[in-house]
JSON list of C-alpha atoms in Angstrom, two decimals:
[
{"chain": "V", "resi": 1, "resn": "MET", "atom": "CA", "xyz": [25.09, -17.69, 53.30]},
{"chain": "V", "resi": 2, "resn": "ALA", "atom": "CA", "xyz": [28.27, -16.65, 55.61]},
{"chain": "V", "resi": 3, "resn": "THR", "atom": "CA", "xyz": [31.43, -15.01, 54.55]},
{"chain": "V", "resi": 4, "resn": "VAL", "atom": "CA", "xyz": [34.59, -15.82, 55.66]},
{"chain": "V", "resi": 5, "resn": "SER", "atom": "CA", "xyz": [38.01, -14.35, 55.26]},
{"chain": "V", "resi": 6, "resn": "LEU", "atom": "CA", "xyz": [41.17, -15.74, 56.16]},
{"chain": "V", "resi": 7, "resn": "THR", "atom": "CA", "xyz": [44.34, -15.80, 55.45]},
{"chain": "V", "resi": 8, "resn": "VAL", "atom": "CA", "xyz": [45.58, -19.36, 54.04]},
{"chain": "V", "resi": 9, "resn": "ASN", "atom": "CA", "xyz": [49.30, -19.83, 53.03]},
{"chain": "V", "resi": 10, "resn": "GLY", "atom": "CA", "xyz": [50.32, -16.34, 53.55]},
{"chain": "V", "resi": 11, "resn": "LYS", "atom": "CA", "xyz": [47.45, -15.02, 51.09]},
{"chain": "V", "resi": 12, "resn": "ALA", "atom": "CA", "xyz": [44.19, -13.65, 52.07]},
{"chain": "V", "resi": 13, "resn": "VAL", "atom": "CA", "xyz": [40.84, -15.23, 50.97]},
{"chain": "V", "resi": 14, "resn": "THR", "atom": "CA", "xyz": [37.54, -13.96, 51.08]},
{"chain": "V", "resi": 15, "resn": "ALA", "atom": "CA", "xyz": [34.72, -16.56, 50.19]},
{"chain": "V", "resi": 16, "resn": "ASN", "atom": "CA", "xyz": [30.75, -16.84, 50.39]},
{"chain": "V", "resi": 17, "resn": "ILE", "atom": "CA", "xyz": [29.79, -20.09, 51.88]},
{"chain": "V", "resi": 18, "resn": "ASP", "atom": "CA", "xyz": [27.39, -22.08, 53.58]},
{"chain": "V", "resi": 19, "resn": "PRO", "atom": "CA", "xyz": [27.83, -21.75, 57.55]},
{"chain": "V", "resi": 20, "resn": "ARG", "atom": "CA", "xyz": [27.77, -25.75, 57.64]},
{"chain": "V", "resi": 21, "resn": "THR", "atom": "CA", "xyz": [30.83, -25.83, 55.73]},
{"chain": "V", "resi": 22, "resn": "LEU", "atom": "CA", "xyz": [34.11, -27.57, 57.01]},
{"chain": "V", "resi": 23, "resn": "LEU", "atom": "CA", "xyz": [37.34, -26.32, 57.23]},
{"chain": "V", "resi": 24, "resn": "VAL", "atom": "CA", "xyz": [38.58, -28.98, 54.90]},
{"chain": "V", "resi": 25, "resn": "GLN", "atom": "CA", "xyz": [35.93, -28.58, 52.56]},
{"chain": "V", "resi": 26, "resn": "PHE", "atom": "CA", "xyz": [36.58, -24.74, 52.27]},
{"chain": "V", "resi": 27, "resn": "LEU", "atom": "CA", "xyz": [40.04, -25.48, 51.47]},
{"chain": "V", "resi": 28, "resn": "ARG", "atom": "CA", "xyz": [39.55, -28.47, 49.42]},
{"chain": "V", "resi": 29, "resn": "GLU", "atom": "CA", "xyz": [36.89, -27.74, 47.00]},
{"chain": "V", "resi": 30, "resn": "ASN", "atom": "CA", "xyz": [36.40, -23.87, 47.15]},
{"chain": "V", "resi": 31, "resn": "LEU", "atom": "CA", "xyz": [40.40, -22.96, 47.46]},
{"chain": "V", "resi": 32, "resn": "ARG", "atom": "CA", "xyz": [41.62, -26.19, 45.55]},
{"chain": "V", "resi": 33, "resn": "LEU", "atom": "CA", "xyz": [44.31, -26.90, 48.09]},
{"chain": "V", "resi": 34, "resn": "THR", "atom": "CA", "xyz": [43.94, -31.15, 47.96]},
{"chain": "V", "resi": 35, "resn": "GLY", "atom": "CA", "xyz": [46.84, -31.64, 49.94]},
{"chain": "V", "resi": 36, "resn": "THR", "atom": "CA", "xyz": [44.62, -31.70, 53.12]},
{"chain": "V", "resi": 37, "resn": "HIS", "atom": "CA", "xyz": [43.21, -34.87, 52.60]},
{"chain": "V", "resi": 38, "resn": "VAL", "atom": "CA", "xyz": [39.29, -36.43, 54.42]},
{"chain": "V", "resi": 39, "resn": "GLY", "atom": "CA", "xyz": [40.46, -39.82, 55.75]},
{"chain": "V", "resi": 40, "resn": "CYS", "atom": "CA", "xyz": [37.68, -40.36, 58.43]},
{"chain": "V", "resi": 41, "resn": "ASP", "atom": "CA", "xyz": [35.46, -37.64, 58.85]},
{"chain": "V", "resi": 42, "resn": "THR", "atom": "CA", "xyz": [35.26, -37.97, 62.96]},
{"chain": "V", "resi": 43, "resn": "SER", "atom": "CA", "xyz": [38.61, -36.42, 63.84]},
{"chain": "V", "resi": 44, "resn": "GLN", "atom": "CA", "xyz": [40.56, -39.88, 64.65]},
{"chain": "V", "resi": 45, "resn": "CYS", "atom": "CA", "xyz": [42.92, -40.14, 61.57]},
{"chain": "V", "resi": 46, "resn": "GLY", "atom": "CA", "xyz": [44.69, -36.52, 61.91]},
{"chain": "V", "resi": 47, "resn": "ALA", "atom": "CA", "xyz": [44.98, -36.65, 57.59]},
{"chain": "V", "resi": 48, "resn": "CYS", "atom": "CA", "xyz": [43.13, -33.26, 57.86]},
{"chain": "V", "resi": 49, "resn": "LEU", "atom": "CA", "xyz": [45.69, -31.64, 60.05]},
{"chain": "V", "resi": 50, "resn": "VAL", "atom": "CA", "xyz": [46.60, -27.96, 59.17]},
{"chain": "V", "resi": 51, "resn": "HIS", "atom": "CA", "xyz": [47.95, -25.24, 61.35]},
{"chain": "V", "resi": 52, "resn": "LEU", "atom": "CA", "xyz": [45.55, -22.49, 62.40]},
{"chain": "V", "resi": 53, "resn": "ASP", "atom": "CA", "xyz": [46.74, -19.89, 63.97]},
{"chain": "V", "resi": 54, "resn": "GLY", "atom": "CA", "xyz": [50.44, -21.53, 64.37]},
{"chain": "V", "resi": 55, "resn": "LYS", "atom": "CA", "xyz": [48.63, -24.38, 65.99]},
{"chain": "V", "resi": 56, "resn": "ALA", "atom": "CA", "xyz": [47.18, -28.10, 64.39]},
{"chain": "V", "resi": 57, "resn": "VAL", "atom": "CA", "xyz": [43.92, -28.89, 64.39]},
{"chain": "V", "resi": 58, "resn": "LYS", "atom": "CA", "xyz": [41.46, -31.23, 62.49]},
{"chain": "V", "resi": 59, "resn": "SER", "atom": "CA", "xyz": [39.79, -29.09, 59.80]},
{"chain": "V", "resi": 60, "resn": "CYS", "atom": "CA", "xyz": [37.27, -32.34, 59.46]},
{"chain": "V", "resi": 61, "resn": "THR", "atom": "CA", "xyz": [35.44, -31.02, 62.43]},
{"chain": "V", "resi": 62, "resn": "THR", "atom": "CA", "xyz": [36.59, -27.29, 62.19]},
{"chain": "V", "resi": 63, "resn": "LEU", "atom": "CA", "xyz": [33.46, -25.05, 61.05]},
{"chain": "V", "resi": 64, "resn": "ALA", "atom": "CA", "xyz": [35.11, -22.80, 58.31]},
{"chain": "V", "resi": 65, "resn": "ALA", "atom": "CA", "xyz": [33.09, -19.80, 59.32]},
{"chain": "V", "resi": 66, "resn": "SER", "atom": "CA", "xyz": [34.21, -20.21, 63.20]},
{"chain": "V", "resi": 67, "resn": "VAL", "atom": "CA", "xyz": [38.18, -19.20, 62.08]},
{"chain": "V", "resi": 68, "resn": "ASP", "atom": "CA", "xyz": [36.98, -16.05, 60.51]},
{"chain": "V", "resi": 69, "resn": "GLY", "atom": "CA", "xyz": [40.19, -13.90, 60.51]},
{"chain": "V", "resi": 70, "resn": "ALA", "atom": "CA", "xyz": [42.17, -16.56, 61.24]},
{"chain": "V", "resi": 71, "resn": "SER", "atom": "CA", "xyz": [45.58, -17.65, 59.46]},
{"chain": "V", "resi": 72, "resn": "VAL", "atom": "CA", "xyz": [45.66, -21.17, 58.10]},
{"chain": "V", "resi": 73, "resn": "THR", "atom": "CA", "xyz": [48.71, -23.11, 57.04]},
{"chain": "V", "resi": 74, "resn": "THR", "atom": "CA", "xyz": [48.04, -26.47, 55.03]},
{"chain": "V", "resi": 75, "resn": "ILE", "atom": "CA", "xyz": [50.83, -28.62, 53.88]},
{"chain": "V", "resi": 76, "resn": "GLU", "atom": "CA", "xyz": [50.87, -26.77, 50.52]},
{"chain": "V", "resi": 77, "resn": "GLY", "atom": "CA", "xyz": [52.37, -23.53, 52.39]},
{"chain": "V", "resi": 78, "resn": "LEU", "atom": "CA", "xyz": [55.12, -25.32, 54.14]},
{"chain": "V", "resi": 79, "resn": "ALA", "atom": "CA", "xyz": [57.93, -25.35, 51.25]},
{"chain": "V", "resi": 80, "resn": "ASN", "atom": "CA", "xyz": [59.12, -22.12, 49.88]},
{"chain": "V", "resi": 81, "resn": "GLY", "atom": "CA", "xyz": [58.95, -21.92, 46.63]},
{"chain": "V", "resi": 82, "resn": "ASP", "atom": "CA", "xyz": [60.75, -25.31, 45.10]},
{"chain": "V", "resi": 83, "resn": "THR", "atom": "CA", "xyz": [62.63, -25.55, 48.23]},
{"chain": "V", "resi": 84, "resn": "LEU", "atom": "CA", "xyz": [60.89, -27.97, 50.98]},
{"chain": "V", "resi": 85, "resn": "HIS", "atom": "CA", "xyz": [60.66, -27.49, 54.44]},
{"chain": "V", "resi": 86, "resn": "PRO", "atom": "CA", "xyz": [63.07, -29.39, 56.83]},
{"chain": "V", "resi": 87, "resn": "MET", "atom": "CA", "xyz": [60.23, -31.71, 58.05]},
{"chain": "V", "resi": 88, "resn": "GLN", "atom": "CA", "xyz": [59.32, -32.42, 54.09]},
{"chain": "V", "resi": 89, "resn": "GLU", "atom": "CA", "xyz": [62.66, -33.01, 52.82]},
{"chain": "V", "resi": 90, "resn": "ALA", "atom": "CA", "xyz": [62.86, -35.68, 56.11]},
{"chain": "V", "resi": 91, "resn": "PHE", "atom": "CA", "xyz": [60.24, -37.53, 55.17]},
{"chain": "V", "resi": 92, "resn": "ARG", "atom": "CA", "xyz": [61.47, -37.48, 51.35]},
{"chain": "V", "resi": 93, "resn": "GLU", "atom": "CA", "xyz": [65.01, -39.12, 52.68]},
{"chain": "V", "resi": 94, "resn": "HIS", "atom": "CA", "xyz": [63.79, -41.28, 55.54]},
{"chain": "V", "resi": 95, "resn": "HIS", "atom": "CA", "xyz": [60.36, -42.91, 53.10]},
{"chain": "V", "resi": 96, "resn": "GLY", "atom": "CA", "xyz": [58.30, -41.78, 55.87]},
{"chain": "V", "resi": 97, "resn": "LEU", "atom": "CA", "xyz": [55.18, -42.59, 53.95]},
{"chain": "V", "resi": 98, "resn": "GLN", "atom": "CA", "xyz": [54.14, -45.46, 51.78]},
{"chain": "V", "resi": 99, "resn": "CYS", "atom": "CA", "xyz": [51.25, -44.64, 50.11]},
{"chain": "V", "resi": 100, "resn": "GLY", "atom": "CA", "xyz": [51.33, -40.77, 50.81]},
{"chain": "V", "resi": 101, "resn": "PHE", "atom": "CA", "xyz": [47.79, -40.55, 52.31]},
{"chain": "V", "resi": 102, "resn": "CYS", "atom": "CA", "xyz": [48.34, -39.76, 55.87]},
{"chain": "V", "resi": 103, "resn": "THR", "atom": "CA", "xyz": [51.67, -38.00, 55.19]},
{"chain": "V", "resi": 104, "resn": "PRO", "atom": "CA", "xyz": [50.23, -34.08, 55.19]},
{"chain": "V", "resi": 105, "resn": "GLY", "atom": "CA", "xyz": [48.35, -34.73, 58.05]},
{"chain": "V", "resi": 106, "resn": "MET", "atom": "CA", "xyz": [51.81, -36.41, 59.64]},
{"chain": "V", "resi": 107, "resn": "ILE", "atom": "CA", "xyz": [54.29, -33.51, 58.93]},
{"chain": "V", "resi": 108, "resn": "MET", "atom": "CA", "xyz": [51.89, -30.99, 59.73]},
{"chain": "V", "resi": 109, "resn": "SER", "atom": "CA", "xyz": [51.61, -32.89, 63.35]},
{"chain": "V", "resi": 110, "resn": "ALA", "atom": "CA", "xyz": [55.17, -33.63, 63.39]},
{"chain": "V", "resi": 111, "resn": "VAL", "atom": "CA", "xyz": [56.05, -29.44, 62.92]},
{"chain": "V", "resi": 112, "resn": "ASP", "atom": "CA", "xyz": [53.34, -28.25, 65.88]},
{"chain": "V", "resi": 113, "resn": "MET", "atom": "CA", "xyz": [55.24, -31.20, 67.83]},
{"chain": "V", "resi": 114, "resn": "VAL", "atom": "CA", "xyz": [58.76, -29.57, 67.06]},
{"chain": "V", "resi": 115, "resn": "ASN", "atom": "CA", "xyz": [57.30, -26.11, 67.78]},
{"chain": "V", "resi": 116, "resn": "ARG", "atom": "CA", "xyz": [55.36, -27.51, 71.06]},
{"chain": "V", "resi": 117, "resn": "ARG", "atom": "CA", "xyz": [58.45, -29.78, 72.39]},
{"chain": "V", "resi": 118, "resn": "GLY", "atom": "CA", "xyz": [61.66, -28.63, 70.69]},
{"chain": "V", "resi": 119, "resn": "ASN", "atom": "CA", "xyz": [63.75, -30.25, 68.43]},
{"chain": "V", "resi": 120, "resn": "ASP", "atom": "CA", "xyz": [65.28, -32.98, 70.64]},
{"chain": "V", "resi": 121, "resn": "LEU", "atom": "CA", "xyz": [62.47, -35.46, 70.27]},
{"chain": "V", "resi": 122, "resn": "ASP", "atom": "CA", "xyz": [62.88, -38.89, 71.73]},
{"chain": "V", "resi": 123, "resn": "GLU", "atom": "CA", "xyz": [61.08, -42.17, 70.05]},
{"chain": "V", "resi": 124, "resn": "LYS", "atom": "CA", "xyz": [58.97, -42.28, 72.90]},
{"chain": "V", "resi": 125, "resn": "THR", "atom": "CA", "xyz": [57.53, -38.70, 73.11]},
{"chain": "V", "resi": 126, "resn": "ILE", "atom": "CA", "xyz": [57.08, -38.63, 69.05]},
{"chain": "V", "resi": 127, "resn": "ARG", "atom": "CA", "xyz": [55.07, -41.69, 69.28]},
{"chain": "V", "resi": 128, "resn": "GLU", "atom": "CA", "xyz": [52.72, -41.00, 72.12]},
{"chain": "V", "resi": 129, "resn": "ASP", "atom": "CA", "xyz": [52.66, -37.35, 70.15]},
{"chain": "V", "resi": 130, "resn": "LEU", "atom": "CA", "xyz": [51.30, -38.84, 66.90]},
{"chain": "V", "resi": 131, "resn": "ASP", "atom": "CA", "xyz": [48.61, -40.25, 68.98]},
{"chain": "V", "resi": 132, "resn": "GLY", "atom": "CA", "xyz": [45.55, -39.18, 66.40]},
{"chain": "V", "resi": 133, "resn": "ASN", "atom": "CA", "xyz": [47.44, -39.71, 63.01]},
{"chain": "V", "resi": 134, "resn": "ILE", "atom": "CA", "xyz": [46.44, -42.92, 61.58]},
{"chain": "V", "resi": 135, "resn": "CYS", "atom": "CA", "xyz": [48.61, -44.57, 59.01]},
{"chain": "V", "resi": 136, "resn": "ARG", "atom": "CA", "xyz": [47.14, -47.71, 57.32]},
{"chain": "V", "resi": 137, "resn": "CYS", "atom": "CA", "xyz": [50.21, -48.78, 55.55]},
{"chain": "V", "resi": 138, "resn": "THR", "atom": "CA", "xyz": [53.13, -48.44, 57.80]},
{"chain": "V", "resi": 139, "resn": "GLY", "atom": "CA", "xyz": [54.65, -49.70, 60.77]},
{"chain": "V", "resi": 140, "resn": "TYR", "atom": "CA", "xyz": [55.53, -45.87, 61.62]},
{"chain": "V", "resi": 141, "resn": "HIS", "atom": "CA", "xyz": [59.03, -47.03, 62.09]},
{"chain": "V", "resi": 142, "resn": "ASN", "atom": "CA", "xyz": [60.32, -44.80, 59.21]},
{"chain": "V", "resi": 143, "resn": "ILE", "atom": "CA", "xyz": [57.90, -41.76, 60.09]},
{"chain": "V", "resi": 144, "resn": "VAL", "atom": "CA", "xyz": [59.61, -41.62, 63.63]},
{"chain": "V", "resi": 145, "resn": "LYS", "atom": "CA", "xyz": [62.75, -41.33, 61.90]},
{"chain": "V", "resi": 146, "resn": "ALA", "atom": "CA", "xyz": [61.90, -38.61, 59.86]},
{"chain": "V", "resi": 147, "resn": "ILE", "atom": "CA", "xyz": [60.43, -36.52, 62.56]},
{"chain": "V", "resi": 148, "resn": "ALA", "atom": "CA", "xyz": [63.58, -37.34, 64.46]},
{"chain": "V", "resi": 149, "resn": "ALA", "atom": "CA", "xyz": [65.48, -36.31, 61.59]},
{"chain": "V", "resi": 150, "resn": "GLY", "atom": "CA", "xyz": [63.27, -33.26, 60.63]},
{"chain": "V", "resi": 151, "resn": "ALA", "atom": "CA", "xyz": [62.99, -31.82, 64.14]},
{"chain": "V", "resi": 152, "resn": "GLU", "atom": "CA", "xyz": [67.13, -32.13, 64.37]},
{"chain": "V", "resi": 153, "resn": "ALA", "atom": "CA", "xyz": [66.96, -30.19, 60.64]},
{"chain": "V", "resi": 154, "resn": "MET", "atom": "CA", "xyz": [64.22, -27.20, 61.75]},
{"chain": "V", "resi": 155, "resn": "GLY", "atom": "CA", "xyz": [67.01, -26.84, 64.59]},
{"chain": "V", "resi": 156, "resn": "LYS", "atom": "CA", "xyz": [69.79, -26.70, 62.45]},
{"chain": "V", "resi": 157, "resn": "ALA", "atom": "CA", "xyz": [68.04, -24.06, 59.92]},
{"chain": "V", "resi": 158, "resn": "GLY", "atom": "CA", "xyz": [66.26, -22.07, 62.75]},
{"chain": "V", "resi": 159, "resn": "THR", "atom": "CA", "xyz": [63.54, -23.18, 60.49]},
{"chain": "V", "resi": 160, "resn": "PRO", "atom": "CA", "xyz": [59.76, -21.72, 61.74]},
{"chain": "V", "resi": 161, "resn": "ALA", "atom": "CA", "xyz": [56.72, -23.78, 60.78]},
{"chain": "V", "resi": 162, "resn": "ARG", "atom": "CA", "xyz": [55.85, -21.98, 58.11]},
{"chain": "V", "resi": 163, "resn": "GLN", "atom": "CA", "xyz": [58.88, -21.33, 55.45]},
{"chain": "V", "resi": 164, "resn": "ALA", "atom": "CA", "xyz": [57.25, -18.66, 53.33]},
{"chain": "V", "resi": 165, "resn": "ALA", "atom": "CA", "xyz": [57.00, -15.26, 53.98]},
{"chain": "V", "resi": 166, "resn": "GLU", "atom": "CA", "xyz": [53.59, -14.08, 55.22]}
]
């Protein structure tokens, strides 16, 4: 067994885990944070994206023990209580989802995109940066619109990737 201590969504957590435990398994099975999805197990679809020390990573290929001491933000950690993060709100307003399975990973990717590239994102940049996120239901049109609107809203609000206080 390995002991892992992390800060997840602003809360300290410690657990004894099998050293082979993936971060996505730890989040879903140990912490019951089921917003992070497993879609492919091969790091291709992006449904498992979380922020690790402020940067997007695919949690289906990250060993939980390898990120001991890190800070992880999941889709559940973006909102501030009942107030959605501006990117979450933009996905809701612009119907940037269909079945919703890929949506948490898309939102986490979008917030990372804004943090890396700024608030003025054009369609070409958004589509290129979404490489590695697969939606099997839509043609991405509303997802791209939602990301552009969310990026703009984050800029107006001065919203960091994580609203809730750590």
